[in-house]
Tab-separated table of C-alpha atoms in Angstrom:
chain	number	residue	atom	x	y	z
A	7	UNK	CA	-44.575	-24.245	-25.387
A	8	UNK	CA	-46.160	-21.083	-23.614
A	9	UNK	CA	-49.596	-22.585	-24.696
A	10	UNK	CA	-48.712	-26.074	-23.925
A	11	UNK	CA	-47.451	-25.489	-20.748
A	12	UNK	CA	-49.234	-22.875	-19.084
A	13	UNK	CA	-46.864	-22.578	-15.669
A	14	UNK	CA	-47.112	-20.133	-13.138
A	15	UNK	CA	-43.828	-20.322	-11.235
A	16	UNK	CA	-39.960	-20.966	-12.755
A	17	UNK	CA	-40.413	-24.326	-10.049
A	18	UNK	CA	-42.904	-25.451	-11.936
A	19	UNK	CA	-41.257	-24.612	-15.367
A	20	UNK	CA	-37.824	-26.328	-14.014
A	21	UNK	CA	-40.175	-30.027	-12.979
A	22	UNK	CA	-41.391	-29.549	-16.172
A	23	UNK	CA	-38.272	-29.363	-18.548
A	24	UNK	CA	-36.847	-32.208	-15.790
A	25	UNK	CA	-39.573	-34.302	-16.538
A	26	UNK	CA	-38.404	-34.052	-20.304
A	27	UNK	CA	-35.009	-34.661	-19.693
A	28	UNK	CA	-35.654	-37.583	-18.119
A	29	UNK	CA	-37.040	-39.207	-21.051
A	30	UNK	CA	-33.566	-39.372	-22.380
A	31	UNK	CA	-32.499	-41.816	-19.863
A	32	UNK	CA	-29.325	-39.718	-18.724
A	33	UNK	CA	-28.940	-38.501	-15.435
A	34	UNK	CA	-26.279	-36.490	-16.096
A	35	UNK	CA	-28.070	-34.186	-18.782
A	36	UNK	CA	-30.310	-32.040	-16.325
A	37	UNK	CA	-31.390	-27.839	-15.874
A	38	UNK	CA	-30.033	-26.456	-12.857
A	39	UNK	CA	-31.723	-23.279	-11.381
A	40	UNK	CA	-30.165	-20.161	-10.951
A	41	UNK	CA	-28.807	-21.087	-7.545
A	42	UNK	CA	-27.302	-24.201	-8.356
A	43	UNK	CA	-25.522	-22.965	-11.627
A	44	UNK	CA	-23.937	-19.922	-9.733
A	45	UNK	CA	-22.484	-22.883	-7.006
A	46	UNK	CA	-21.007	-24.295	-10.520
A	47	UNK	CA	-19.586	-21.028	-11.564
A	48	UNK	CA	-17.703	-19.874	-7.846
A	49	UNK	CA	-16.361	-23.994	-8.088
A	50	UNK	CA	-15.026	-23.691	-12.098
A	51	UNK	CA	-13.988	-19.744	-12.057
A	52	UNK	CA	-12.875	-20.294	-8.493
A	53	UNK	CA	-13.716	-16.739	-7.490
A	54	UNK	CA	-16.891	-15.559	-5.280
A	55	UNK	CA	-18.112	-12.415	-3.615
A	56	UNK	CA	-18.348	-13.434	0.128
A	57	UNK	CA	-16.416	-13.595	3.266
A	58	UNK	CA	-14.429	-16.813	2.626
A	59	UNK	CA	-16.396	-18.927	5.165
A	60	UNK	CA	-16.567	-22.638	4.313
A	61	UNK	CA	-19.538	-24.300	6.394
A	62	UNK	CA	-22.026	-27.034	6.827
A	63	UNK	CA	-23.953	-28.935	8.977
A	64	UNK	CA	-22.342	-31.384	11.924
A	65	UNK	CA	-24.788	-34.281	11.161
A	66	UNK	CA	-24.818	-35.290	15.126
A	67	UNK	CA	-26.102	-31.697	16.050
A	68	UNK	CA	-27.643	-30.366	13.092
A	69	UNK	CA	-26.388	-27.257	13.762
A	70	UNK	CA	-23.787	-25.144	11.329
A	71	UNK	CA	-20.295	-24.990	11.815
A	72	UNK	CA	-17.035	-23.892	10.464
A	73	UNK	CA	-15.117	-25.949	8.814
A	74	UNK	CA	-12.912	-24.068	7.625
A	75	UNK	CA	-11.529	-19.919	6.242
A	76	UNK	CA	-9.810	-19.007	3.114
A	77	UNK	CA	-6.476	-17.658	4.150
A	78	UNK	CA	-6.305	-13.737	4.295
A	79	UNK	CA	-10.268	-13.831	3.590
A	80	UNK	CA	-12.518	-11.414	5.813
A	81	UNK	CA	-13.504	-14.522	7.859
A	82	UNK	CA	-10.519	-15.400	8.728
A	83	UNK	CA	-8.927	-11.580	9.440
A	84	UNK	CA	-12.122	-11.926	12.172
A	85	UNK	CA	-10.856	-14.741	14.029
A	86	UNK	CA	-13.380	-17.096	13.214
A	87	UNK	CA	-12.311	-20.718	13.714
A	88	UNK	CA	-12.500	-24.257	12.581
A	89	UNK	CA	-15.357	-25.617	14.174
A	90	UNK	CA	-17.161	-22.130	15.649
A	91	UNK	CA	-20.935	-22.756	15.190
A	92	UNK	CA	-22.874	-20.228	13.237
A	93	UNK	CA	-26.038	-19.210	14.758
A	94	UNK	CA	-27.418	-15.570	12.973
A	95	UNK	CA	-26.931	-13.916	9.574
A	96	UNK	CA	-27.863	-10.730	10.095
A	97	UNK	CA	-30.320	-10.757	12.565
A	98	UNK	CA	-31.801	-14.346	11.435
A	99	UNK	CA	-31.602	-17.539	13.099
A	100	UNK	CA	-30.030	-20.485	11.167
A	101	UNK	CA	-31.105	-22.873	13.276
A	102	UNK	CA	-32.574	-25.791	10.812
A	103	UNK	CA	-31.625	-24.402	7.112
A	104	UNK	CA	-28.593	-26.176	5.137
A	105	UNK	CA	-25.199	-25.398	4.282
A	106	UNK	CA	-25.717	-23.887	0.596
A	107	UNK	CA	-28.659	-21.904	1.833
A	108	UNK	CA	-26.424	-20.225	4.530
A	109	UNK	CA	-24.118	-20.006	2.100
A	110	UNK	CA	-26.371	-17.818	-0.149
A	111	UNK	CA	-26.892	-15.332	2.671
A	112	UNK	CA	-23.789	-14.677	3.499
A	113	UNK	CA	-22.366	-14.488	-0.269
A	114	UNK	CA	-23.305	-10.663	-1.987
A	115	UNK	CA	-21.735	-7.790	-3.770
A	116	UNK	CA	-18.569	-7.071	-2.770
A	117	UNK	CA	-18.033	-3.983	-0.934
A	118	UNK	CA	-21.229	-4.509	1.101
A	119	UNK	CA	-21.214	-6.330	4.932
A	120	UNK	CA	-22.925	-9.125	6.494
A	121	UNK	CA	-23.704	-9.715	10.192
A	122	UNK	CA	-22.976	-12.961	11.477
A	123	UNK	CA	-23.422	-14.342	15.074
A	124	UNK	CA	-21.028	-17.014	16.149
A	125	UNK	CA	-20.436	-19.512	19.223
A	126	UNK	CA	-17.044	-20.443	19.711
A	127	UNK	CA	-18.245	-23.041	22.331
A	128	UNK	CA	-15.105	-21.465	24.514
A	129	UNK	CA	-17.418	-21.186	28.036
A	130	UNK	CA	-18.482	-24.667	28.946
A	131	UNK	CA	-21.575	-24.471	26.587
A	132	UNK	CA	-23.334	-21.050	27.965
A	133	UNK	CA	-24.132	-18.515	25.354
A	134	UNK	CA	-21.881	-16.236	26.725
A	135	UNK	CA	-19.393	-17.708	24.573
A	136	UNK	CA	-21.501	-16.417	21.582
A	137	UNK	CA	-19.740	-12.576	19.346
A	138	UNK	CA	-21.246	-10.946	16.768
A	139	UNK	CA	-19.122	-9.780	13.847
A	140	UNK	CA	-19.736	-7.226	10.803
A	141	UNK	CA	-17.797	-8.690	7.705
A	142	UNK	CA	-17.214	-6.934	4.474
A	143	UNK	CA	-17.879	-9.065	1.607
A	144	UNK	CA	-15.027	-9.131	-0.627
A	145	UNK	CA	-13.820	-11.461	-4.045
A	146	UNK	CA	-12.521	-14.420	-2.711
A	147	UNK	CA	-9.999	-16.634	-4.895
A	148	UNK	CA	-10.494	-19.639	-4.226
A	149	UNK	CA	-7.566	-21.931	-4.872
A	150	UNK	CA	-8.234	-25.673	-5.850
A	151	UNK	CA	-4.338	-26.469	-4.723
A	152	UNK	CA	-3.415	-27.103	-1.447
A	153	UNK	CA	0.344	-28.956	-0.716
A	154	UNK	CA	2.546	-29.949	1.636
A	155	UNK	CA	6.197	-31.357	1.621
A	156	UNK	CA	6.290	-34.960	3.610
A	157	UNK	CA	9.870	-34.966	4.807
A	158	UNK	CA	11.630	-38.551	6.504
A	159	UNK	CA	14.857	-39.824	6.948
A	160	UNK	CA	15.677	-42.973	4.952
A	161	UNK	CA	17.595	-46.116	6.794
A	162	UNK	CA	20.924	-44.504	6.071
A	163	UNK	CA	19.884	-41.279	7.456
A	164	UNK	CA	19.446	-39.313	4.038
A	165	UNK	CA	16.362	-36.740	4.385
A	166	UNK	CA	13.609	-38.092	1.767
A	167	UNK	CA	10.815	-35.632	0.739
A	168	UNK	CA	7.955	-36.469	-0.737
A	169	UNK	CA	5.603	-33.477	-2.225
A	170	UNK	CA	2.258	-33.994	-1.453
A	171	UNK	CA	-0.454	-32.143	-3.740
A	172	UNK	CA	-4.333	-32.464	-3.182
A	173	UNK	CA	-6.699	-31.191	-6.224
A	174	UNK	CA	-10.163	-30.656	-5.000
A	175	UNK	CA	-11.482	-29.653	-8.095
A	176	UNK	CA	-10.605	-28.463	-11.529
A	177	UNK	CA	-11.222	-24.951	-11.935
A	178	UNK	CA	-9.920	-22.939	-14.742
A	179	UNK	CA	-7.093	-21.962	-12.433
A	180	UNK	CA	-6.358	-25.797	-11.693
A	181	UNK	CA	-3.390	-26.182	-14.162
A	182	UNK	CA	-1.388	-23.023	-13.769
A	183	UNK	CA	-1.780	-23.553	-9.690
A	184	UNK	CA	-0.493	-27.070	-9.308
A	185	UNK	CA	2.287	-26.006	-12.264
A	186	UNK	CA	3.111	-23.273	-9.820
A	187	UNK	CA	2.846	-25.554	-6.619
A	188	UNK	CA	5.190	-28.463	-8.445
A	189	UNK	CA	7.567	-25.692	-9.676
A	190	UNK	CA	8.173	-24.633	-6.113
A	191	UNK	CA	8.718	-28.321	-4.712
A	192	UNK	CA	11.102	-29.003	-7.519
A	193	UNK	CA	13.237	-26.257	-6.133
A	194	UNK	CA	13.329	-27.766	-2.765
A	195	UNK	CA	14.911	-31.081	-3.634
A	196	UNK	CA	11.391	-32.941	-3.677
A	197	UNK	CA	12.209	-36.386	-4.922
A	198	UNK	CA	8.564	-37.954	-5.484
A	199	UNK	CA	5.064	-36.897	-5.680
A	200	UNK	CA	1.946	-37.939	-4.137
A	201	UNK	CA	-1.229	-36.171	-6.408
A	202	UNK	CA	-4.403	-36.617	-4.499
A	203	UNK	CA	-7.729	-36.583	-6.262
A	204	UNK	CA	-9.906	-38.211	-3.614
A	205	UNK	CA	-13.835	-36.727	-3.476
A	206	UNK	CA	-12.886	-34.562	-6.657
A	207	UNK	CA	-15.752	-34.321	-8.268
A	208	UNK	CA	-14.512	-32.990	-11.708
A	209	UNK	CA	-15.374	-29.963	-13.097
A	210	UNK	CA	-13.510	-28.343	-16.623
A	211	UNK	CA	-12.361	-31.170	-18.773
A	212	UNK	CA	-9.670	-28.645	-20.320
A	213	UNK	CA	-8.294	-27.868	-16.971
A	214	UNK	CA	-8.640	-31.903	-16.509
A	215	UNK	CA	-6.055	-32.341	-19.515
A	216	UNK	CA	-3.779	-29.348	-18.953
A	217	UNK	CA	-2.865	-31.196	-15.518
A	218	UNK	CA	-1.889	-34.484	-17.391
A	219	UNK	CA	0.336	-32.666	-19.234
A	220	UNK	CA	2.295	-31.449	-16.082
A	221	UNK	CA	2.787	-34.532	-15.681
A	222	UNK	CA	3.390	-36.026	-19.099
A	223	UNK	CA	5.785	-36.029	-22.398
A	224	UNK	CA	5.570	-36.261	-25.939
A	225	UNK	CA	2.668	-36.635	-28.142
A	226	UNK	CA	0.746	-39.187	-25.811
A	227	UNK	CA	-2.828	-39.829	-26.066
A	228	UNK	CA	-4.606	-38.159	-23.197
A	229	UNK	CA	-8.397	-40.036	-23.444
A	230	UNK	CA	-10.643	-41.078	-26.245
A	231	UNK	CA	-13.984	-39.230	-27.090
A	232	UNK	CA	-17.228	-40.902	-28.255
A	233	UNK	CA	-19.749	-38.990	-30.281
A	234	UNK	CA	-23.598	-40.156	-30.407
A	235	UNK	CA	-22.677	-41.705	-33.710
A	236	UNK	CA	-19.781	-44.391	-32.575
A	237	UNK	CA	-16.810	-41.832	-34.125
A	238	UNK	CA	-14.299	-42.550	-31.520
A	239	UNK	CA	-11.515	-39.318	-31.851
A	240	UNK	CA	-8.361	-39.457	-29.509
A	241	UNK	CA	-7.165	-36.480	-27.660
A	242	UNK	CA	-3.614	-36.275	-27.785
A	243	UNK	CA	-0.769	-33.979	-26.521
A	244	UNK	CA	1.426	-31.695	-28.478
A	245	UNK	CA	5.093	-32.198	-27.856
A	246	UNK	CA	4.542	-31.986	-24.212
A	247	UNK	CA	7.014	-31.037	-21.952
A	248	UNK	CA	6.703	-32.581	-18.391
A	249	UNK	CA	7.363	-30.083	-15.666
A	250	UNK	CA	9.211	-33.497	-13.348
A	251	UNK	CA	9.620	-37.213	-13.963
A	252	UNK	CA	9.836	-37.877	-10.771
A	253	UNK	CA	7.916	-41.106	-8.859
A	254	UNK	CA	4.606	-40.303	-8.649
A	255	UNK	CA	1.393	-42.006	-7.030
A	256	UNK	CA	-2.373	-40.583	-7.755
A	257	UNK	CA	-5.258	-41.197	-4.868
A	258	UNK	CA	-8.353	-41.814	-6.117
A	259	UNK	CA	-11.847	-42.862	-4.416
A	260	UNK	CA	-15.080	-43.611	-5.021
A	261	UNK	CA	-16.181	-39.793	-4.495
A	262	UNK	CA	-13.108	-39.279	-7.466
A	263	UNK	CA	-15.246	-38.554	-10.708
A	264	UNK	CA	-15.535	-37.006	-14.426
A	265	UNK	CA	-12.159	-35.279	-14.951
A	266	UNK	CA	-10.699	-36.806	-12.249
A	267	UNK	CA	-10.981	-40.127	-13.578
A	268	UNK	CA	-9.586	-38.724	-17.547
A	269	UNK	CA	-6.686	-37.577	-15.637
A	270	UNK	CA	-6.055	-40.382	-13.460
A	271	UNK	CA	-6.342	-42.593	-17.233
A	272	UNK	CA	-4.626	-40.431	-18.504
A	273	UNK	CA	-1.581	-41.044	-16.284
A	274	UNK	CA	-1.742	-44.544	-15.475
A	275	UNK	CA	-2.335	-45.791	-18.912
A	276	UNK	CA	0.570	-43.810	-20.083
A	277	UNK	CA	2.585	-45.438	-17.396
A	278	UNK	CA	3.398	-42.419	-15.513
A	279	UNK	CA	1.905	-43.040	-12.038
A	280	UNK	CA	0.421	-46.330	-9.913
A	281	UNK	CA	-3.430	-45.432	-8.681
A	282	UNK	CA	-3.678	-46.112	-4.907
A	283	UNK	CA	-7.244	-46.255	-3.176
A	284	UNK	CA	-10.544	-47.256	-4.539
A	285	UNK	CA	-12.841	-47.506	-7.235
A	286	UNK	CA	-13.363	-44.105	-8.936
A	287	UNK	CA	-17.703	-42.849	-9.200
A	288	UNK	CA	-17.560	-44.065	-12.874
A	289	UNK	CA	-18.582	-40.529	-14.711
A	290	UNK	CA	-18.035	-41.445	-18.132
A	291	UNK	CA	-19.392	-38.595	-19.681
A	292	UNK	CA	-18.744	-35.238	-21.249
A	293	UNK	CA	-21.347	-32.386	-21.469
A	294	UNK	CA	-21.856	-28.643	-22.800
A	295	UNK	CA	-23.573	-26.215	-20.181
A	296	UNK	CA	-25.930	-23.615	-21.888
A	297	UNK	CA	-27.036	-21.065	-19.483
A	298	UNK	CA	-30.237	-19.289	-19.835
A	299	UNK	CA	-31.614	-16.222	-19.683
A	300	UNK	CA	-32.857	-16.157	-16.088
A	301	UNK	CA	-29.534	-17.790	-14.451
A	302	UNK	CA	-30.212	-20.915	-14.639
A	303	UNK	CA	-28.647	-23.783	-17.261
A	304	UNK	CA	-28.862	-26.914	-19.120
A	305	UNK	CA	-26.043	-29.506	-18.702
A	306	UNK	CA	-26.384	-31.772	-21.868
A	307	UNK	CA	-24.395	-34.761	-22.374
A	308	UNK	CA	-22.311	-34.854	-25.883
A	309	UNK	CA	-19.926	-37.425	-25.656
A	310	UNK	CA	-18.424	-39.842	-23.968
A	311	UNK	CA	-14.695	-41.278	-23.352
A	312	UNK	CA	-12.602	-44.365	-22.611
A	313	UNK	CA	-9.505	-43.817	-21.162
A	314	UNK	CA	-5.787	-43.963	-23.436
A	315	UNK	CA	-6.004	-47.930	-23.365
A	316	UNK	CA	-9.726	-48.139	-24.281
A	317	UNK	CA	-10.933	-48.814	-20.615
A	318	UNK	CA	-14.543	-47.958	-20.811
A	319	UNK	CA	-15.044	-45.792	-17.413
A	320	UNK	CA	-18.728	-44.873	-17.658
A	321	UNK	CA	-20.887	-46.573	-15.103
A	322	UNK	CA	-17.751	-48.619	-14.277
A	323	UNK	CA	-14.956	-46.393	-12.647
A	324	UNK	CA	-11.562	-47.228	-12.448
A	325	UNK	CA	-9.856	-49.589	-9.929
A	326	UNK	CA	-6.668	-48.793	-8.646
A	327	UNK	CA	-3.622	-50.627	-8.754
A	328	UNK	CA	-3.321	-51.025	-5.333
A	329	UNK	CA	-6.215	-50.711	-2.284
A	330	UNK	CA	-5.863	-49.109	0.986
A	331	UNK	CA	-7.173	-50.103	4.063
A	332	UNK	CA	-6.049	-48.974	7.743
A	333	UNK	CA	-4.872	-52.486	8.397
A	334	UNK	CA	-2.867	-53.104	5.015
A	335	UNK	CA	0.239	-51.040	6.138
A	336	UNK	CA	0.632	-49.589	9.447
A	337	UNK	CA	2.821	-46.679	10.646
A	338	UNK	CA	5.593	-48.932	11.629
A	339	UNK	CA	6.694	-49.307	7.531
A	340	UNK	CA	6.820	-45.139	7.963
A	341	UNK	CA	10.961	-43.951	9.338
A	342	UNK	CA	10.794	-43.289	12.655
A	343	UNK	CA	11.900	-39.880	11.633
A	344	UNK	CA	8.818	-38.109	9.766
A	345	UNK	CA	7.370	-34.812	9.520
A	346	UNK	CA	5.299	-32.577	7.552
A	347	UNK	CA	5.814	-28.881	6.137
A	348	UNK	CA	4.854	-26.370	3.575
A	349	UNK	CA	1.221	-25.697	5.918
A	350	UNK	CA	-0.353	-24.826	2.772
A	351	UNK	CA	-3.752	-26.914	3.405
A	352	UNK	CA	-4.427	-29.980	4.698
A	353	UNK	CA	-3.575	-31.211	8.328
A	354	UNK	CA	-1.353	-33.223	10.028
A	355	UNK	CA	-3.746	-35.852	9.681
A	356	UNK	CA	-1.764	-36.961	6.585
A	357	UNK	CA	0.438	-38.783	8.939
A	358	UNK	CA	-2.415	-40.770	9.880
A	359	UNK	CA	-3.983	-41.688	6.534
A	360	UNK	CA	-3.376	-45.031	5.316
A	361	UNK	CA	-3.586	-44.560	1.558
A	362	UNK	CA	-0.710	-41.489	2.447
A	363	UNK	CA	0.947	-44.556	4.127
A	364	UNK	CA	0.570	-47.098	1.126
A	365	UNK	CA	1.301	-44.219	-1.435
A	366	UNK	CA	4.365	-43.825	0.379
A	367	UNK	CA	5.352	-47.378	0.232
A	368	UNK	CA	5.172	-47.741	-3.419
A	369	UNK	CA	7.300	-44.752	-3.924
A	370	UNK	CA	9.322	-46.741	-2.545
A	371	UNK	CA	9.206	-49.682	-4.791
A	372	UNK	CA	9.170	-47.010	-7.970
A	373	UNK	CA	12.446	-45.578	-6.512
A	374	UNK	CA	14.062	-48.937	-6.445
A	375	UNK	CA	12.757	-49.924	-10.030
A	376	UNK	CA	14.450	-46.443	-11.135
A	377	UNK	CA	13.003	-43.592	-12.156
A	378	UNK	CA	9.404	-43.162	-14.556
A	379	UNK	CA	9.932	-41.368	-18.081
């Protein structure tokens, strides 16, 4: 191939090998530079050397900004902010270069320090509201759980919670996490669940199947794989054990993909939860990663899968069993009497959301059916 191909950059080799891939007529089998793969990596071993800064750029402004620190992370031990703007990594302007390239600069062994400039946008929009800050990098865990517990008073004035868990990926510590986070609203009286996998893109399809069976008992079938030869071969549990049987409603979307969509199969088709939201991306497809010996990899497709009841999800997604739209239940259905605890992640926005809203209803319903098994 050396003599073939006679390349004279790894760019060049990478367009190349592309260009052969794409002969095979699936997107989804690809090489990945170095860069890219090691973004894989920090998002399925959910550890990274860094500062625990999440950022990218506010599309209006183009300019970088905050969105968010990992708790207890050197970032956040700095006071840096939601929504401060990053201008300089040591000593460079960022004006103009993208989120994962900033991200690059200010990742690095840990034990070693990065120089960040930040506006805080605190002084009427003159620079003097601008601080420099030496952070040590450190390893950051990153956790792919975040929860809350959605507490309300029913009509006769009982409290009602609700546990609310969101999933934003599954990493190899996705499973023991959300066992961990469902373990600790069992013990406070949590009567339903609310699992949200919106704008999940995937990620381990293990991790993907040791969440069903959190969720799941006996011996059920999980999802169906697909070889390149038509042998279909079911994947099923082992005298599972669920941790709750409990109500429970799943959130998916259209940004909901790969193991995301085996897990939301997984627990629909087995009867365990009602889907609430939209169409799922329709990732089908299950592939081995084979890195190479300069950092970068080769994501090959080997299979595919339908989900327990045969539904073929590649290219197709899965609709939910119920929509949600700001207009198709409004706040008024809510109890007057609502609020939201556990600050473990996301805001109080989830009072707001209407799919939290609709999920919330049809708890409701399950409650009054009786309870899933």
């Amino acid at each position: 191939m050396v003599e073939m191909f006679p390349l004279k950059s790894a760019d060049a080799a990478y367009n190349k090998i592309s260009g052969m891939l794409a002969t095979l007529g699936d997107p989804f089998t690809r090489i990945v530079s170095p860069k890219e793969y090691q973004s894989f990596r920090i998002g399925s071993d959910g550890n990274l050397q860094g500062v625990g800064l999440f950022i990218n750029v506010e599309p209006r402004t183009g300019h970088l900004v905050v969105l968010s620190c990992v708790e207890g992370s050197p970032a956040a031990r700095a006071g840096i902010h939601e929504g401060d703007e990053l201008v300089e990594i040591d000593g460079e302007n960022v004006s103009g270069i993208n989120g994962e390239t900033a991200a690059q600069k200010l990742r690095g062994r840990a034990g070693s320090t990065v120089r960040v400039k930040l506006y805080s946008g605190t002084d009427g929009g003159s620079m003097s509201g601008v601080r420099e800050v030496n952070l040590p990098r450190e390893v950051i865990k990153l956790s792919p759980i975040s929860s809350r517990i959605i507490s309300h008073r029913s009509g006769e004035g009982n409290e009602l919670k609700t546990g609310y868990v969101r999933l934003s990926a599954f990493s190899q510590t996705a499973a023991a996490e959300m066992e961990s986070a469902i373990q600790d609203m069992e013990n406070q009286g949590v009567q339903s669940y609310i699992l949200d996998l919106r704008n999940n893109p995937g990620g381990l399809v293990k991790a993907g199947l040791d969440v069903a069976q959190i969720w799941l008992d006996g011996d059920e079938t999980l999802v169906n794989t697909i070889d390149r030869e038509g042998n279909m071969l079911p994947i099923n549990m082992v005298n599972g054990h669920a941790l709750t049987h409990d109500p429970l409603v799943v959130l998916v979307n259209e940004g909901s993909a790969s193991a995301s969509e085996i897990l939301a199969g997984a627990l629909r088709d087995n009867g365990r939860a009602i889907l609430v939201g939209h169409r799922t991306f329709g990732k089908g497809k299950i592939q081995s990663v084979t890195e190479l010996h300069d950092g970068s990899a080769l994501f090959i497709t080997v299979a595919k899968y339908l989900s327990p009841a045969l539904h073929d999800i590649d290219q197709v997604g899965i609709a939910p069993d119920v929509q949600c739209t700001p207009d198709l239940l409004t706040s008024s259905s809510r109890s007057s009497s609502s609020s939201i605890s556990k600050d473990k992640g996301p805001g109080s926005s989830l009072e707001a959301d209407s799919c939290i809203l609709v999920a919330e209803h049809e708890l409701e319903v399950q409650k009054s059916k009786g309870t899933a098994s």
